CSV table of C-alpha atoms and ligand atoms in Angstrom, one decimal:
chain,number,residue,atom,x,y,z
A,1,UNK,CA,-14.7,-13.0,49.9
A,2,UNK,CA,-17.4,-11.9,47.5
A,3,UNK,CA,-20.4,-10.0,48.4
A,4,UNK,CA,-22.2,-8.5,46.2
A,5,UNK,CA,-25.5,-6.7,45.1
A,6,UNK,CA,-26.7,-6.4,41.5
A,7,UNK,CA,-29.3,-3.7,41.1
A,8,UNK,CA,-31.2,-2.2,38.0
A,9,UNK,CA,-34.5,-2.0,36.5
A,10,UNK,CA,-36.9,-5.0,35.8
A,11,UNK,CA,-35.6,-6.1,32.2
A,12,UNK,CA,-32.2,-5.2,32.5
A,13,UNK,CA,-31.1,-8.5,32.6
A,14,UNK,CA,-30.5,-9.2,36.5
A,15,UNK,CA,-31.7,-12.9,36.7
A,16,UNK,CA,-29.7,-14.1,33.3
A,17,UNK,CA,-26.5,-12.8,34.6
A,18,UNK,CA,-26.8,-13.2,38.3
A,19,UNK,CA,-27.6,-17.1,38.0
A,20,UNK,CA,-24.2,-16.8,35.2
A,21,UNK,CA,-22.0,-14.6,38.0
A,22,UNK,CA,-23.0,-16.9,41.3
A,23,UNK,CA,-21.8,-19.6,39.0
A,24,UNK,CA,-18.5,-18.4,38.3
A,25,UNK,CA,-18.1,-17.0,41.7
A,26,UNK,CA,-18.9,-20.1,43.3
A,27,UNK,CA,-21.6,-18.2,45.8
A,28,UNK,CA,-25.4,-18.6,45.9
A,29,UNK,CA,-27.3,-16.4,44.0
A,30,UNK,CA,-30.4,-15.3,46.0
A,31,UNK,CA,-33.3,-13.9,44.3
A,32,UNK,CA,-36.5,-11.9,46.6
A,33,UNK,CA,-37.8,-12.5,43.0
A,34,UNK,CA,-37.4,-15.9,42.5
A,35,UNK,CA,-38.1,-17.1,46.0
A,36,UNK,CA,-41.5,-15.5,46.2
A,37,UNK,CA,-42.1,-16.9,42.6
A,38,UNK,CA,-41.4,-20.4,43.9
A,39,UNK,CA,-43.6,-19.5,47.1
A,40,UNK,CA,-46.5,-18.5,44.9
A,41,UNK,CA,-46.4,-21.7,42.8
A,42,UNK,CA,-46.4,-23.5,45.3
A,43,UNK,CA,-49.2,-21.7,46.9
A,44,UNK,CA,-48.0,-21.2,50.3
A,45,UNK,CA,-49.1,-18.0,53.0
A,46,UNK,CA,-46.2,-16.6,51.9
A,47,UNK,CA,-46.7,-16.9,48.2
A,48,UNK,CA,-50.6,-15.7,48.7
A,49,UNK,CA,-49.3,-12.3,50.2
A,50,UNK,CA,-46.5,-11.9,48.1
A,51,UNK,CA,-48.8,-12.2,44.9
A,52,UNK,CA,-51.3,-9.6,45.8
A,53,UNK,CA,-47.9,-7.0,45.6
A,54,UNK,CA,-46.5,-8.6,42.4
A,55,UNK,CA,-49.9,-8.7,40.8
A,56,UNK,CA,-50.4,-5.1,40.6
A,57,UNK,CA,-46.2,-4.3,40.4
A,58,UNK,CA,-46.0,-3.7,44.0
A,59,UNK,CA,-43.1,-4.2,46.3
A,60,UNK,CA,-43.8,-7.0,48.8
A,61,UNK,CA,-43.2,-5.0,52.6
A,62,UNK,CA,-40.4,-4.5,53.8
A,63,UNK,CA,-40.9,-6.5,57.2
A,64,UNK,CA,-42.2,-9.9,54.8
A,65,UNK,CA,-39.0,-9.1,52.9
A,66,UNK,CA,-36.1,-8.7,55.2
A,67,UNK,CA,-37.0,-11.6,57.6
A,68,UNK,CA,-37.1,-14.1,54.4
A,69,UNK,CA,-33.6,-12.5,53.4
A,70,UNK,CA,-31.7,-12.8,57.0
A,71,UNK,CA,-33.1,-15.8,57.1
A,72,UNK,CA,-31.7,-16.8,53.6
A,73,UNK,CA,-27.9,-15.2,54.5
A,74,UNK,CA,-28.5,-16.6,57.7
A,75,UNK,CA,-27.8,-20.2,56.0
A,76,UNK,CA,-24.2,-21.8,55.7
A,77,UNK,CA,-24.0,-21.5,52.1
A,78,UNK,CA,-23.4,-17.7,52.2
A,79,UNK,CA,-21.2,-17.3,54.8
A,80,UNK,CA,-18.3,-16.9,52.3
A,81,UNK,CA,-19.9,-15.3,49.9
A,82,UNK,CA,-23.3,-14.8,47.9
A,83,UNK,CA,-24.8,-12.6,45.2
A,84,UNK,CA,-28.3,-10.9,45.8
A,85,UNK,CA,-30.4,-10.1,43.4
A,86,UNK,CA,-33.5,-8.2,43.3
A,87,UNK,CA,-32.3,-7.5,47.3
A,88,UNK,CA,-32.2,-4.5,48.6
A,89,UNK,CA,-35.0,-2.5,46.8
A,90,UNK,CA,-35.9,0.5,49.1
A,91,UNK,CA,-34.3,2.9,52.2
A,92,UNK,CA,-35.9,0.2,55.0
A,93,UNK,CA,-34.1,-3.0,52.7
A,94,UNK,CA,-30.5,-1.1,52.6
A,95,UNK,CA,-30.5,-0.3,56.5
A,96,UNK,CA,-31.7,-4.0,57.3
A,97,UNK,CA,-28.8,-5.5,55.2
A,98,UNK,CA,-26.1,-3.5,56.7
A,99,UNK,CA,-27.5,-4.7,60.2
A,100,UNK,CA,-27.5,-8.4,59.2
A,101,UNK,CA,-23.5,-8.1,57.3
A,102,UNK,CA,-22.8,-5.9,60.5
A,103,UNK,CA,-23.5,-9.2,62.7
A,104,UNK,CA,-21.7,-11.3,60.9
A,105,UNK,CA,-18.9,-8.6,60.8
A,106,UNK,CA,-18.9,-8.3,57.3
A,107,UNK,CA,-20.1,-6.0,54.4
A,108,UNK,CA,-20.4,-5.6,50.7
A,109,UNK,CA,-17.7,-5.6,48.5
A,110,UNK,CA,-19.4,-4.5,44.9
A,111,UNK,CA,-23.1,-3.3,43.9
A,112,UNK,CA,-23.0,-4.2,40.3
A,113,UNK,CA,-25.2,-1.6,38.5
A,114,UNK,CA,-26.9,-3.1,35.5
A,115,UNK,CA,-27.9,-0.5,33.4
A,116,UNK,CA,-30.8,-0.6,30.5
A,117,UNK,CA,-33.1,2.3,28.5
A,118,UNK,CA,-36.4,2.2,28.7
A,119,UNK,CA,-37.7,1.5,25.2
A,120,UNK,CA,-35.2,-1.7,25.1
A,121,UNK,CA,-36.5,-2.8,28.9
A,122,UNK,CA,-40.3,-2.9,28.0
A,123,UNK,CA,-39.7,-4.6,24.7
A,124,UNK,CA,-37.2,-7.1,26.4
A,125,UNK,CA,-40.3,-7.7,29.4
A,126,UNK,CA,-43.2,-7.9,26.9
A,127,UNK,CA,-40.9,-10.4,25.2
A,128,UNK,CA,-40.4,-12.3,28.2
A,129,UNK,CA,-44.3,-12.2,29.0
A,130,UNK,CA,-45.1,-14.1,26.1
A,131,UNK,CA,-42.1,-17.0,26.5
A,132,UNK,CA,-42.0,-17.4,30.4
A,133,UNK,CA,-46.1,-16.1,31.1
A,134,UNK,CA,-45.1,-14.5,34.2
A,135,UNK,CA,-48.6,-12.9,35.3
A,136,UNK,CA,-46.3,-9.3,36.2
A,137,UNK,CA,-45.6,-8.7,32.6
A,138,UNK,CA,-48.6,-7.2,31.2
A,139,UNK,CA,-47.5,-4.0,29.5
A,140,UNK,CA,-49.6,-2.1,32.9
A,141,UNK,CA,-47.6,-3.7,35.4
A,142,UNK,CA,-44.1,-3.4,33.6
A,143,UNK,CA,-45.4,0.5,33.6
A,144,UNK,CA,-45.9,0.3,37.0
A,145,UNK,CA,-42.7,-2.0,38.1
A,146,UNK,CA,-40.7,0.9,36.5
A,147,UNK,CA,-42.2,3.8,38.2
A,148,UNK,CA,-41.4,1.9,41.3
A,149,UNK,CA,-38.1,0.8,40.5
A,150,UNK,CA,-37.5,4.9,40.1
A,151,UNK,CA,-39.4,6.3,43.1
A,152,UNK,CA,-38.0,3.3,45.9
A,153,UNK,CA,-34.8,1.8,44.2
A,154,UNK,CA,-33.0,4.1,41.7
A,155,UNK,CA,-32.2,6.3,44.8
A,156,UNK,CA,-30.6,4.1,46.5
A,157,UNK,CA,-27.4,3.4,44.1
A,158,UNK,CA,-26.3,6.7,45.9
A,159,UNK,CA,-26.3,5.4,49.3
A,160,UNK,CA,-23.8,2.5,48.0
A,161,UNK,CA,-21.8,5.1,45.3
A,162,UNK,CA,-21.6,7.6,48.2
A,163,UNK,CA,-19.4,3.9,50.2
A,164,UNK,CA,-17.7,3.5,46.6
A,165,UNK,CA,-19.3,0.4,45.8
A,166,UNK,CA,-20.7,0.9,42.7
A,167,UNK,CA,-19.9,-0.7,39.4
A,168,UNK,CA,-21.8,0.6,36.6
A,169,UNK,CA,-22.5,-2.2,33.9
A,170,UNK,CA,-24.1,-1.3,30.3
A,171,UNK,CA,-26.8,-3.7,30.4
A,172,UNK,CA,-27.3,-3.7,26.4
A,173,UNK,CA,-25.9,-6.2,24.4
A,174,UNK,CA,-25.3,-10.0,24.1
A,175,UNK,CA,-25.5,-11.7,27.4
A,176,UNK,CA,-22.0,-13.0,26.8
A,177,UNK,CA,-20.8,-9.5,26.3
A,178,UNK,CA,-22.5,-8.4,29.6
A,179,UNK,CA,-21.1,-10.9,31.4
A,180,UNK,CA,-17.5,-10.4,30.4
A,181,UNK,CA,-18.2,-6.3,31.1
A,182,UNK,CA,-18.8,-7.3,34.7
A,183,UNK,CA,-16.5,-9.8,35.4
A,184,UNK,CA,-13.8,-7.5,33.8
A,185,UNK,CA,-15.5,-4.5,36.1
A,186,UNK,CA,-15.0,-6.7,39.6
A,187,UNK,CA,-11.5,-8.2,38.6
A,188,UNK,CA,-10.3,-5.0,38.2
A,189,UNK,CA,-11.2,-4.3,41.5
A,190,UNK,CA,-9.4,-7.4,42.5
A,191,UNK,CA,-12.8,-10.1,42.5
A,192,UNK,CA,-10.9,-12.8,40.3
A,193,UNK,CA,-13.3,-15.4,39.3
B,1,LIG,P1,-38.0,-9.5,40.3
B,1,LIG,O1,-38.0,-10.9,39.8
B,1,LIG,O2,-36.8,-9.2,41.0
B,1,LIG,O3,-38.3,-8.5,39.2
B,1,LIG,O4,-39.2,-9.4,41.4
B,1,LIG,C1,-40.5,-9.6,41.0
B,1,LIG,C2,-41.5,-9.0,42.0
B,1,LIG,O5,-41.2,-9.6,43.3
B,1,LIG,C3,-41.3,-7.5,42.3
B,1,LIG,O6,-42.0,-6.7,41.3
B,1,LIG,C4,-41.9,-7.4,43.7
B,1,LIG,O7,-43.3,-7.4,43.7
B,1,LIG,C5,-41.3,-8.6,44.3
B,1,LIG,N1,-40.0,-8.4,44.9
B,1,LIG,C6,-38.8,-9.0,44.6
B,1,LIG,N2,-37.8,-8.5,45.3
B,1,LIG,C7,-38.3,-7.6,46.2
B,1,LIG,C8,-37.8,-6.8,47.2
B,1,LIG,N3,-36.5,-6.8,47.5
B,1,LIG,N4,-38.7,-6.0,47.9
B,1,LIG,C9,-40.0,-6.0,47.7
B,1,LIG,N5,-40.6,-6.7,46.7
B,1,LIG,C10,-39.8,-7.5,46.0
């Protein structure tokens, strides 16, 4: 079985290698991120609340949140395994995933900790604001997607260290290099690929 979170700050490279890892894992990769993206494109209630958060660098609430992601691991593609992303972000997000795994009986088995500095995140995001245009890349709301990231998120990598689930991952580098780091990281804890 593979279950597993990958957490670290916006810029660090989550998307890239989730979308590369739920491939080689054979499990979905599930994105918050990239499902209330699609909801706002396509301009449904949803996507109008979510936007009004990811405008201004906010987290979307918690209650929105969880019920779009049990409803999401609810589905028959993750029974056997999946890869969050983005997923959980605060205290609220940690307690409602163990409740949802603890009905299926399962849990995690890896929180993948992608690590980045700073200087190298905002110049990766601004880069990324002028190729992709997402609207939550002005130089303000990366500043304030990173002060959230440290207040609600960065905490939490205790919770899952303090359950020995962490992996810590050097973000930096080529995305090939980043890639093999991880998969080397969960093979040696006995996730073969
Ligand atoms: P991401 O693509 O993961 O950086 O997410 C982009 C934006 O979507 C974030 O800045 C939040 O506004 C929102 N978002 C994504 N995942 C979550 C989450 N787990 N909790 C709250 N808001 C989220």
């Amino acid at each position: 079985m593979s279950r597993f979170l990958l957490i670290g700050p916006p810029g660090a490279g989550k998307g890239t290698q989730a979308a590369r890892l739920a491939e080689s894992y054979g499990i979905p990769a599930i994105s918050t991120g990239d499902i209330f993206r699609f909801n706002v494109k396509n301009e449904t209630e949803l996507g109008k609340l979510a936007k009004s958060f990811m405008d201004r660098g906010e987290y979307v609430p918690d209650s929105v949140t969880n019920d779009l992601v049990r409803d999401r691991l609810n589905m028959d593609d993750a029974a056997a395994g999946f890869l969050l992303d983005g997923y959980p972000r605060t205290a609220d997000q940690v307690s409602e995933l163990d409740s949802i795994l603890d009905e299926h009986d399962t849990s995690l088995d890896a929180v993948i900790l992608l690590t980045a500095d700073t200087d190298e995140i905002v110049r990766r995001l601004l880069n990324r604001a002028i190729e992709q245009g997402r609207t939550d890349d002005t130089e303000d709301v990366i500043r304030r997607r990173l002060e959230v990231y440290e207040a609600e998120t960065a905490p939490l990598t205790s919770v899952y260290a303090s359950r020995g689930l962490v992996i810590m991952v050097d973000g930096l580098g080529a995305i090939d290099e980043v890639t093999g780091r991880i998969v080397e990281a969960l093979d040696a804890r006995g996730y073969a690929n």
